[in-house]
Tab-separated table of C-alpha atoms and ligand atoms in Angstrom:
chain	number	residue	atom	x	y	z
P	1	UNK	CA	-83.236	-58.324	28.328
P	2	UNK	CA	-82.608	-62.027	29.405
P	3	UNK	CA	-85.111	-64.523	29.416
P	4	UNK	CA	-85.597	-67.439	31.444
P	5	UNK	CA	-87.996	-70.371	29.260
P	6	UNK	CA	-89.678	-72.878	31.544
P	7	UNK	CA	-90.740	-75.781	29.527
P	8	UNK	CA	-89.904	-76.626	26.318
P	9	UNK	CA	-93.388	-78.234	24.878
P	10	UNK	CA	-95.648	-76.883	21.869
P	11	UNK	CA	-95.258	-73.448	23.338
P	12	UNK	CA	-92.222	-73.140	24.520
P	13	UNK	CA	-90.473	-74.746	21.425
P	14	UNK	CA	-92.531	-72.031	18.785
P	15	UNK	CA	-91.596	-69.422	21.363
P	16	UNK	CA	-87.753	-70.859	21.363
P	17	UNK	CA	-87.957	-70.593	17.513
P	18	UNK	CA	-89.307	-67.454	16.550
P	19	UNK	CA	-86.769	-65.505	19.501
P	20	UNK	CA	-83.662	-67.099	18.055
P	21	UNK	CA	-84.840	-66.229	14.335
P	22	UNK	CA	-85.759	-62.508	15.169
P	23	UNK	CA	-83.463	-61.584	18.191
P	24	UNK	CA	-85.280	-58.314	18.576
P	25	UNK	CA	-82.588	-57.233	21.640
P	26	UNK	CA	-84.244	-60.426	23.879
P	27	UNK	CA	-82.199	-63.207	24.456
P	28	UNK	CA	-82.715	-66.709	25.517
P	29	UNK	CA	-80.738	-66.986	28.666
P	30	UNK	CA	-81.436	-70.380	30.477
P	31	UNK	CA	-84.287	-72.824	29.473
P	32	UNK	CA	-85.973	-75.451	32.484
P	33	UNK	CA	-86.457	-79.032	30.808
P	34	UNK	CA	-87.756	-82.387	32.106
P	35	UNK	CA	-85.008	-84.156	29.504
P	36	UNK	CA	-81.175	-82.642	27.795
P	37	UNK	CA	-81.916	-80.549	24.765
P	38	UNK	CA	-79.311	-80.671	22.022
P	39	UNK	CA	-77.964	-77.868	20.418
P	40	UNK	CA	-79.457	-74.669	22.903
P	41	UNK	CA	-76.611	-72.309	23.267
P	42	UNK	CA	-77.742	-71.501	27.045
P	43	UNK	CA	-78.129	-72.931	30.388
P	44	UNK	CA	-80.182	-76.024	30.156
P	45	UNK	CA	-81.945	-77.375	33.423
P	46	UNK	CA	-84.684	-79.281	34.967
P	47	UNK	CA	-84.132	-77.091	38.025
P	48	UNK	CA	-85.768	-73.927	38.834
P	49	UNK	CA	-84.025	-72.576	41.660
P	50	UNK	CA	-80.434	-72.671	39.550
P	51	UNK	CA	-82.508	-70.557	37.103
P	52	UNK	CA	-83.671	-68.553	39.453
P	53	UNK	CA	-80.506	-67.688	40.972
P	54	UNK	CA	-77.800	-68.010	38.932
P	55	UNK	CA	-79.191	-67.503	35.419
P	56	UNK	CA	-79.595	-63.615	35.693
P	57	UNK	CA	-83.067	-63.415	33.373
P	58	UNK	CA	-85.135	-60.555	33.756
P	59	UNK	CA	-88.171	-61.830	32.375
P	60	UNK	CA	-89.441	-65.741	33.224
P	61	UNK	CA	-91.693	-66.897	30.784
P	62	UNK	CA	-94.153	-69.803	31.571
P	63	UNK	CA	-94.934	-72.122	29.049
P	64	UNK	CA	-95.128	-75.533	30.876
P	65	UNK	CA	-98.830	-75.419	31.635
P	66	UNK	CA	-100.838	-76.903	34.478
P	67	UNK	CA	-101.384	-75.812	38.479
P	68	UNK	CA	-98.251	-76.951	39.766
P	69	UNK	CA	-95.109	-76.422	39.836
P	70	UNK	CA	-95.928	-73.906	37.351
P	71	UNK	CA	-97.405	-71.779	40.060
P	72	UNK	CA	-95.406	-72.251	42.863
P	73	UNK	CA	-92.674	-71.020	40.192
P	74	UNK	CA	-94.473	-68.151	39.330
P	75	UNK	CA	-94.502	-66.922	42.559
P	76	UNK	CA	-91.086	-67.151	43.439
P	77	UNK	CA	-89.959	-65.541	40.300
P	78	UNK	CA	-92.826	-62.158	41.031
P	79	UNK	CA	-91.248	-62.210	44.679
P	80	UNK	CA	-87.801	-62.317	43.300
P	81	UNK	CA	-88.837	-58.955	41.542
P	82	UNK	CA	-88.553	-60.578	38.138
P	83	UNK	CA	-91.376	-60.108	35.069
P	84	UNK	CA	-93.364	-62.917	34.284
P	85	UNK	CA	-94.541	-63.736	30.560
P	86	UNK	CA	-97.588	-66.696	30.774
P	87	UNK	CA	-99.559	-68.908	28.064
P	88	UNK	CA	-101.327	-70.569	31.059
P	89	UNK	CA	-105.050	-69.895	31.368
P	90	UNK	CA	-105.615	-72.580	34.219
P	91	UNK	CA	-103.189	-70.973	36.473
P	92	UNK	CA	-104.004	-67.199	35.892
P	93	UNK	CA	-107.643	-68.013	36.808
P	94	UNK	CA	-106.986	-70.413	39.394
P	95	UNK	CA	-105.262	-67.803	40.785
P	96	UNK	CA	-105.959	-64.456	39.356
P	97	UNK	CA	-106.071	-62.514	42.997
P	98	UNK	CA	-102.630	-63.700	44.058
P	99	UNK	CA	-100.465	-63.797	41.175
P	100	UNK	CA	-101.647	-59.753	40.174
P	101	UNK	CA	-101.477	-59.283	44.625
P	102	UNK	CA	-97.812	-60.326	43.862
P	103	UNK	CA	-97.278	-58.531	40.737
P	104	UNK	CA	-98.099	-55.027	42.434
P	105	UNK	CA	-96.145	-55.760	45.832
P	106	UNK	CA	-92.821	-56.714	43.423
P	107	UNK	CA	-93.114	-53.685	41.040
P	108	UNK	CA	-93.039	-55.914	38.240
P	109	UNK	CA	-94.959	-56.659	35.374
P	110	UNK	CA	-97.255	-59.999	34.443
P	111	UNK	CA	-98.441	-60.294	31.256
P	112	UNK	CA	-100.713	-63.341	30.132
P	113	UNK	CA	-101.806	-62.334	26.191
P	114	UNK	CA	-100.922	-65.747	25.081
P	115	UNK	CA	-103.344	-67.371	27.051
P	116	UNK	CA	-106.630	-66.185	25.629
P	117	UNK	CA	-106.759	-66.621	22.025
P	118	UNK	CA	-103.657	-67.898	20.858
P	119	UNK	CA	-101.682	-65.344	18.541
P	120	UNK	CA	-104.510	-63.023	18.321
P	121	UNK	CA	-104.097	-59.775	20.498
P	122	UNK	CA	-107.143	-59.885	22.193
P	123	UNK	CA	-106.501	-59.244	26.196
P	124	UNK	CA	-104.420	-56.511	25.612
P	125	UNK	CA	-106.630	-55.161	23.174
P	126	UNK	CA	-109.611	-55.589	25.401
P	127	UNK	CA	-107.716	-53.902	27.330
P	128	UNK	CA	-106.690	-51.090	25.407
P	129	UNK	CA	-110.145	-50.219	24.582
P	130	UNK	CA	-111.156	-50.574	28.958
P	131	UNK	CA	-108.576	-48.059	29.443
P	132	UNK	CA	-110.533	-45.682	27.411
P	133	UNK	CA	-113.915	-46.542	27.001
P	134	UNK	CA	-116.938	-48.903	28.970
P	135	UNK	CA	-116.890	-52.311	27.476
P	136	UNK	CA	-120.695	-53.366	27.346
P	137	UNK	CA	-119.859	-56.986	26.174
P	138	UNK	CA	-117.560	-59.413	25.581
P	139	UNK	CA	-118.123	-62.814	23.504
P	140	UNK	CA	-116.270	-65.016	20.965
P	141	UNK	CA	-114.936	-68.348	19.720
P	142	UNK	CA	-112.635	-68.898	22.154
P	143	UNK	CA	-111.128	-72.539	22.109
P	144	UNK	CA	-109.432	-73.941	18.368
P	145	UNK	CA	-110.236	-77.800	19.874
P	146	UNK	CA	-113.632	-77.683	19.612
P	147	UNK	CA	-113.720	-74.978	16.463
P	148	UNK	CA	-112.257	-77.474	14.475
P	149	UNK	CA	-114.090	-79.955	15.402
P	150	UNK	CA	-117.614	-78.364	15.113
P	151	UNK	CA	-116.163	-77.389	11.943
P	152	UNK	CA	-115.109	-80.302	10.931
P	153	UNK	CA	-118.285	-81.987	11.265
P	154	UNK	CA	-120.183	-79.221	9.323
P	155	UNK	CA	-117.974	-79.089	6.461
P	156	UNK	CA	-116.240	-82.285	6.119
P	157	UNK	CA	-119.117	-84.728	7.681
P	158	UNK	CA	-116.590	-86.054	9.947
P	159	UNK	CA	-117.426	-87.809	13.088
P	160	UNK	CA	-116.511	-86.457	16.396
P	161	UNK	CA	-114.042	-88.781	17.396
P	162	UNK	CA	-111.934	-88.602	14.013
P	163	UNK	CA	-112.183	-84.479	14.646
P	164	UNK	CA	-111.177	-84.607	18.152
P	165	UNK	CA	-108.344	-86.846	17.283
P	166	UNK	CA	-107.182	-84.436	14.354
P	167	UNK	CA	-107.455	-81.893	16.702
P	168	UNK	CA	-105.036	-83.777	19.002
P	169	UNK	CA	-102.577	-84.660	16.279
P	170	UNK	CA	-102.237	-81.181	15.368
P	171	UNK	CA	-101.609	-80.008	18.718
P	172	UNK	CA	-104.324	-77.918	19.322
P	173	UNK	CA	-105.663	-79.797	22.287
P	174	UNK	CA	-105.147	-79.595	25.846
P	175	UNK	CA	-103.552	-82.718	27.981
P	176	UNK	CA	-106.937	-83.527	28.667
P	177	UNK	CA	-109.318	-82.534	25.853
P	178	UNK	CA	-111.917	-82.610	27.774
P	179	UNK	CA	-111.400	-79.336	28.866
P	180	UNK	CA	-111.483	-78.237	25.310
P	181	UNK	CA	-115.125	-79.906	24.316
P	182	UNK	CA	-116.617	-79.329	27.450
P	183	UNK	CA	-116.099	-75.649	27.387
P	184	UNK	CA	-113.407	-75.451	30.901
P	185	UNK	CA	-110.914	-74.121	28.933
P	186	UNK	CA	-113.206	-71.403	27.198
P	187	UNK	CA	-114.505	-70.898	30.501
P	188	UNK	CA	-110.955	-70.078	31.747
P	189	UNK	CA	-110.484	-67.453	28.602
P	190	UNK	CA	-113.391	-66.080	29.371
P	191	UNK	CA	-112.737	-65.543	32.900
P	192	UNK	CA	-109.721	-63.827	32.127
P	193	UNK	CA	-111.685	-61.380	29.404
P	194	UNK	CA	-114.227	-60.602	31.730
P	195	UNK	CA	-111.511	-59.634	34.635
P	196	UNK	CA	-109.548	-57.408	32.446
P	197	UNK	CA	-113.133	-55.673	30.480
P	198	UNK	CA	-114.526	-54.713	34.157
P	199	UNK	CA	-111.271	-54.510	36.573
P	200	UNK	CA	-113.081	-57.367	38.430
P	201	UNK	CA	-112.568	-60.865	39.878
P	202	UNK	CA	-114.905	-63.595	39.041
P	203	UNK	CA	-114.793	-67.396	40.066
P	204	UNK	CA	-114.543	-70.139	37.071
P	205	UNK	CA	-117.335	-71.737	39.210
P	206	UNK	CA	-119.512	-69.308	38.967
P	207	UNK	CA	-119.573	-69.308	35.163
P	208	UNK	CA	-121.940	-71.961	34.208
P	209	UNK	CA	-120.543	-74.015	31.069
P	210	UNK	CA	-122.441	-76.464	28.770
P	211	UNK	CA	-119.807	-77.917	26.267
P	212	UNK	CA	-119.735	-79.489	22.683
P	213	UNK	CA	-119.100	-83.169	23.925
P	214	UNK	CA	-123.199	-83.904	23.380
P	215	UNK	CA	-123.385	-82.961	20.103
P	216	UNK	CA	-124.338	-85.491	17.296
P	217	UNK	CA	-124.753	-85.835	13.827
P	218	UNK	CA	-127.857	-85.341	13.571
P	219	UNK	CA	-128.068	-81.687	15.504
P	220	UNK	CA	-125.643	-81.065	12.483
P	221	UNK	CA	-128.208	-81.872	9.937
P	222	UNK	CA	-130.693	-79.625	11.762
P	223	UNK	CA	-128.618	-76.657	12.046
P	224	UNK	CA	-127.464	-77.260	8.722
P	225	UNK	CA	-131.141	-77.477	7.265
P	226	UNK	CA	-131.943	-74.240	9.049
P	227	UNK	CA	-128.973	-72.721	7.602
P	228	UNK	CA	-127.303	-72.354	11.246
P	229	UNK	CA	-123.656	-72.839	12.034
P	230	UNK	CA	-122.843	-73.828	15.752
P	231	UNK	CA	-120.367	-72.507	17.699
P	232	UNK	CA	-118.848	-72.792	21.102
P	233	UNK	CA	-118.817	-69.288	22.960
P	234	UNK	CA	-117.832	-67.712	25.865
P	235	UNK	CA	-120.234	-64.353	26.797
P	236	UNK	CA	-120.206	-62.257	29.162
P	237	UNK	CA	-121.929	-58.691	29.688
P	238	UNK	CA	-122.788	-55.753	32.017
P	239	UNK	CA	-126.516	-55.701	33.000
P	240	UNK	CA	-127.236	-53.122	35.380
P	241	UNK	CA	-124.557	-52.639	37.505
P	242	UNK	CA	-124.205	-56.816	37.579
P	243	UNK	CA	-122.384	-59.222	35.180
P	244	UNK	CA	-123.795	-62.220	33.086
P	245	UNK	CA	-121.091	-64.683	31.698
P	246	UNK	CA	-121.618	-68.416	30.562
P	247	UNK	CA	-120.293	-70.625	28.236
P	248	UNK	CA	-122.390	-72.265	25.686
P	249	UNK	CA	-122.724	-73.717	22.223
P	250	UNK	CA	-124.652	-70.414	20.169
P	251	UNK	CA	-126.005	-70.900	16.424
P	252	UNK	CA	-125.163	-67.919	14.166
P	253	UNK	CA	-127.087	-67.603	10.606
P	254	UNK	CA	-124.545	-67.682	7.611
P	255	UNK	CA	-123.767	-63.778	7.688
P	256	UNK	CA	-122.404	-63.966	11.039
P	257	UNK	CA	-118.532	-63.583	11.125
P	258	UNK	CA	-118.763	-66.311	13.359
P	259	UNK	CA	-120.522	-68.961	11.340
P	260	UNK	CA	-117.373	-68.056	8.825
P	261	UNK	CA	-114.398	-68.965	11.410
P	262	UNK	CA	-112.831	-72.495	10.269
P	263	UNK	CA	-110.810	-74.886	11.605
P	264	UNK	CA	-108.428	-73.776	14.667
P	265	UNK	CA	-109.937	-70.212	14.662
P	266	UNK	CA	-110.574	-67.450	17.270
P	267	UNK	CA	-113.163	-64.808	17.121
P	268	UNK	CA	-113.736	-62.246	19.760
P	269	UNK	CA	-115.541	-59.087	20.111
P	270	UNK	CA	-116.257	-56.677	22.470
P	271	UNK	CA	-118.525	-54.108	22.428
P	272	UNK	CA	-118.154	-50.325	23.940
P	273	UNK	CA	-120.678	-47.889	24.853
P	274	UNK	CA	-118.097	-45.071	22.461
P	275	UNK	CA	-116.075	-47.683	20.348
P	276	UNK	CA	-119.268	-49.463	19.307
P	277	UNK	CA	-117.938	-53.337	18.042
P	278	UNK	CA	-114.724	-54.797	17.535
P	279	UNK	CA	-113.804	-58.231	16.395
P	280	UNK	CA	-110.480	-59.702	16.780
P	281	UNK	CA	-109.866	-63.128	14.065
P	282	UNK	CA	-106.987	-65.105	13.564
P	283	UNK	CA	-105.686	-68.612	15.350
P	284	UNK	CA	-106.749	-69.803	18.113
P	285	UNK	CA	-103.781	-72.365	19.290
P	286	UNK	CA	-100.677	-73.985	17.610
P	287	UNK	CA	-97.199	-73.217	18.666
P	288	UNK	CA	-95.894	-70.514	16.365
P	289	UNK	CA	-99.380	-68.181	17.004
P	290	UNK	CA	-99.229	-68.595	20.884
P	291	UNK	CA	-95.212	-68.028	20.405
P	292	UNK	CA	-95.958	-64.863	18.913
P	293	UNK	CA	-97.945	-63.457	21.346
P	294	UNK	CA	-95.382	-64.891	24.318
P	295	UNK	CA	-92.648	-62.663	22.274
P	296	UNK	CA	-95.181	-59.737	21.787
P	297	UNK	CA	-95.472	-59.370	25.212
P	298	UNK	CA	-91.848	-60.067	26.249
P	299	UNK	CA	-91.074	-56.939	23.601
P	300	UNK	CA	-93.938	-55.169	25.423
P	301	UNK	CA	-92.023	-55.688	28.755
P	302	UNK	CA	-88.442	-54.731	27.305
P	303	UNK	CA	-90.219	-51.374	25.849
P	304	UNK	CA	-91.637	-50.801	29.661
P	305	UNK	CA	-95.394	-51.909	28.834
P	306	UNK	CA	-97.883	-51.279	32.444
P	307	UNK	CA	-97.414	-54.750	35.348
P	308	UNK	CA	-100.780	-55.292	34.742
P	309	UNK	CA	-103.822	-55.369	31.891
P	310	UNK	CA	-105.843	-53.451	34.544
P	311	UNK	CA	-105.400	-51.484	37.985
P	312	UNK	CA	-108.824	-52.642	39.237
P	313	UNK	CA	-109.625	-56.650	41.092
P	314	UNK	CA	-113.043	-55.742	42.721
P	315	UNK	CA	-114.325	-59.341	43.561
P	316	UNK	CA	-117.833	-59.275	41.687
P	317	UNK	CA	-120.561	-62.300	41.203
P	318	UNK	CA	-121.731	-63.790	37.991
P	319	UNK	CA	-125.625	-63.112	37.828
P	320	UNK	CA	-127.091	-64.626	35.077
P	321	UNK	CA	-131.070	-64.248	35.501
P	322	UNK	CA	-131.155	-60.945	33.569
P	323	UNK	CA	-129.817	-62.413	30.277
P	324	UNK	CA	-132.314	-63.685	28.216
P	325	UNK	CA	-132.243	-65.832	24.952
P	326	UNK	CA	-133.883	-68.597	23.155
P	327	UNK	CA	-132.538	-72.123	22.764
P	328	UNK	CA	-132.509	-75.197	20.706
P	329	UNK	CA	-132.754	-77.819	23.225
P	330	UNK	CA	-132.494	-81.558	22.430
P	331	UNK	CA	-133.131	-84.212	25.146
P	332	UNK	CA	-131.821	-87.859	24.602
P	333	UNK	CA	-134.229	-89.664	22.267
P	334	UNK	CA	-136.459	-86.434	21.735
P	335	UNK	CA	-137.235	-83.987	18.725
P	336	UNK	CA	-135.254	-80.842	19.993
P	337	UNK	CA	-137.797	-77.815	20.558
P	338	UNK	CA	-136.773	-74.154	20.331
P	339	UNK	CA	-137.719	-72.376	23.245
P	340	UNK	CA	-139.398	-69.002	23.572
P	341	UNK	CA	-136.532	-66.520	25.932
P	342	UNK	CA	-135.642	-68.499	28.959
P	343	UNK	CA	-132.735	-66.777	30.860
P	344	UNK	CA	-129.396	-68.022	30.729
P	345	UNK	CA	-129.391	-69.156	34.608
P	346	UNK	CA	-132.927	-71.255	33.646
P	347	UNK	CA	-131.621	-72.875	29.937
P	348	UNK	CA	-128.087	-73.915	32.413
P	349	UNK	CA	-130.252	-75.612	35.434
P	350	UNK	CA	-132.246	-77.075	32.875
P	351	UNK	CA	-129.634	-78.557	31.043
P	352	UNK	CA	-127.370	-79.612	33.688
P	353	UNK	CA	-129.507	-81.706	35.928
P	354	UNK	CA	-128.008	-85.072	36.409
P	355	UNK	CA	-128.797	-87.734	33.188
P	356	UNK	CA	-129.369	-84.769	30.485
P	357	UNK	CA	-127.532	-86.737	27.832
P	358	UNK	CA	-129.080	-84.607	25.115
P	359	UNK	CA	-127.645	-80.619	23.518
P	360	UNK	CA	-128.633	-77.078	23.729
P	361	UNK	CA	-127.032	-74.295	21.885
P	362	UNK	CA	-128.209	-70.482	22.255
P	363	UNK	CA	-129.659	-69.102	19.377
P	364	UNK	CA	-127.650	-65.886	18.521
P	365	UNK	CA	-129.917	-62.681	17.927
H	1	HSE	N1	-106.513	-76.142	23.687
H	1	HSE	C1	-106.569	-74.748	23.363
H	1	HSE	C2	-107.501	-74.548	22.179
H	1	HSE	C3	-105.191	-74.253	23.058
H	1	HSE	O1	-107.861	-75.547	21.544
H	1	HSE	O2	-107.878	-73.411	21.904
H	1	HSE	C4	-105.068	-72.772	22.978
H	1	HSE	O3	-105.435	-72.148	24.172
C-alpha cells in the first residue's frame, strides 16, 4: 500500500525511519513539508492537493499536529475515499463526530492509536476488550510531559522549571506545554478512551481538569513523608447508566504500579465486568514509540483492520456527582488538609474558583 506522510516533525521523522528500515509491503509514496528534504526517494511537497491527486497513496497519515490545516486535510482525504492514519489527539476530539461521520460515509478506515499513549497499544486494546466485554473503568498516566516532570522532582529534587525544560529538550512536550502540565492534553486522551470504552461522544469541556502546574516543592516533601507518589491521571467510569471522567493529580502508595512509572511513561488500565483489570505500560511520547504505533496501525489497515475502534457515537454527558473520593487540598499560604469523600464535581468547583493558587491531588483508594 502507498502512503502519503504529512509533516515531517518528531512524528513524522520516527515514523519516516522505522517504514524505510522495515518495509513491511508499505511504502512511502509522497511526503507534505513546510521546507526541501534531502535525500527522500519520493514526492516531496508543501502542497496537499498535488498529494492528494497525483500521488496515488492509499493511506494519508497525519503527523503535523494542531486544528488546522491538519483537519481540513483530513477531511478531504476521508471524502476522497482514502484511509487515514492520525497521532493527533486535539483534532480527533475537537472533532470526533465528524471525522468518524466521514469515515463511515467513505467506507474507509481511521485509525488514531498513536494519539493516546504514545507506542503503547492502548485504544485498540481498549478496544479489543469493548468488543467483547463491559469496560467498568478506565484510568491511567496519560501524558510523558508532566510524568517526567513529577518524576523528576520526586526522584531527582529537581525544580519544575529545569523538568519542564528537560521535558522540552527531549521532545516530549507539546508546542505549548501548557497543555501538558495543565492536564488539556490528558484530557484529550482521555476523551478519546472514554469514546471508544462506551461507543459514546463526550465534550473535552465537560471533563473538568486540574493540572500539575501548582505543584511545589514542598507538596513533594509531604507526599514523600507520607510515602505517596503523585501522579497526573485521567479517569473515567460507568456509574449507573451515567459516566464520571476528570482529570486530576491522584497519590498512589508505593505498591501501586503507578507510583513505579518513571520518566516519559504511560500507564493505563481498564477494568471489565468479565476481564477483571488490565494495565497497559510502556512510553508515553518520543518519536520512535509514537512511530511505532503510526506503522502498527498502517499494517493494521494493509491487513484490512475495522474503519473504526467502535460502531457506536451516542452523544452522552459527563456526570461527575456520583464519584466520590478524598483529597489533599492545599490553598496558597495554608497547611493542606485531607478531606473526608467530597465528590469529584465538589473537589473541581472547589478548586477552580478564580485566585485558587494552591494544589489538590485525589487520594487513590
Ligand atoms: N506531549 C505528549 C506527552 C506527547 O507528553 O505525553 C505524547 O502524546
Amino acid at each position: 500500500m502507498n502512503i502519503a506522510l504529512l509533516g515531517f516533525g518528531t512524528v513524522g521523522r520516527g515514523f519516516y525511519e522505522l517504514l524505510t528500515e522495515r518495509p513491511l509491503s508499505l511504502n512511502i509514496c509522497a511526503v507534505l513539508a513546510r521546507r526541501p528534504l534531502e535525500g527522500l526517494n519520493c514526492m516531496v511537497t508543501s502542497d496537499f492537493y498535488k498529494i492528494l491527486n497525483e500521488a496515488d497513496a492509499d493511506i494519508i497519515v497525519e503527523a503535523m499536529g494542531g486544528l488546522e490545516p491538519a483537519h481540513e486535510y483530513i477531511c478531504a482525504a476521508l471524502r476522497a475515499k482514502k484511509h487515514v492514519v492520525t497521532a493527533n489527539k486535539q483534532l480527533m476530539c475537537a472533532y470526533y463526530d465528524e471525522l468518524t461521520a466521514l469515515t463511515r460515509e467513505n467506507g474507509v478506515s481511521l485509525r488514531c492509536t498513536a494519539a493516546a499513549g504514545g507506542g503503547i497499544p492502548w485504544l485498540s486494546s481498549l478496544a479489543r476488550a469493548a468488543s467483547v466485554d463491559a469496560i467498568i473503568s478506565v484510568s491511567g498516566i496519560m501524558n510523558g510531559t508532566s510524568n517526567y516532570i513529577l518524576d523528576a522532582m520526586s526522584r531527582r529534587s529537581m525544580d519544575y522549571a529545569a523538568a519542564l525544560s528537560d521535558a522540552q529538550r527531549l521532545g516530549y512536550a507539546e508546542a505549548d506545554p501548557t497543555a501538558d502540565v495543565c492536564g488539556l492534553d490528558t484530557r484529550r486522551k482521555l476523551v478519546l478512551s472514554t469514546n471508544i470504552a462506551y461507543g459514546v461522544s463526550i465534550s473535552e469541556s465537560d471533563v473538568p481538569c486540574f493540572g500539575i502546574a501548582n505543584i511545589t516543592a514542598e507538596d513533594m516533601r509531604f507526599f514523600e513523608g507520607n510515602g505517596l507518589a503523585c501522579r497526573l491521571i485521567g479517569h473515567a467510569e460507568r456509574h449507573f447508566g451515567t459516566i464520571s471522567a476528570a482529570v486530576e493529580p491522584m497519590l498512589f502508595g508505593a505498591d501501586a504500579g503507578e507510583a513505579r512509572v518513571y520518566e516519559c511513561g504511560n500507564m493505563m488500565s481498564l477494568c471489565a465486568a468479565h476481564m477483571g483489570r488490565q494495565s497497559f505500560l510502556g512510553a508515553g511520547a518520543g518519536a520512535y514509540p509514537t512511530g511505532s504505533n503510526v506503522l502498527a496501525d498502517c499494517r493494521a489497515i494493509a491487513e484490512g483492520c475495522s474503519a473504526f475502534y467502535t460502531d457506536s457515537f451516542t452523544r452522552a454527558q459527563v456526570d461527575n456527582s456520583r464519584a466520590y473520593q478524598r483529597y489533599y487540598i492545599r490553598k496558597q499560604g495554608c497547611a493542606p488538609v485531607i478531606t473526608a469523600p467530597l465528590s469529584v464535581e465538589q473537589a473541581h468547583v472547589m478548586c477552580r474558583v478564580e485566585g485558587f493558587n494552591g494544589f489538590m491531588a485525589a487520594i487513590a483508594e
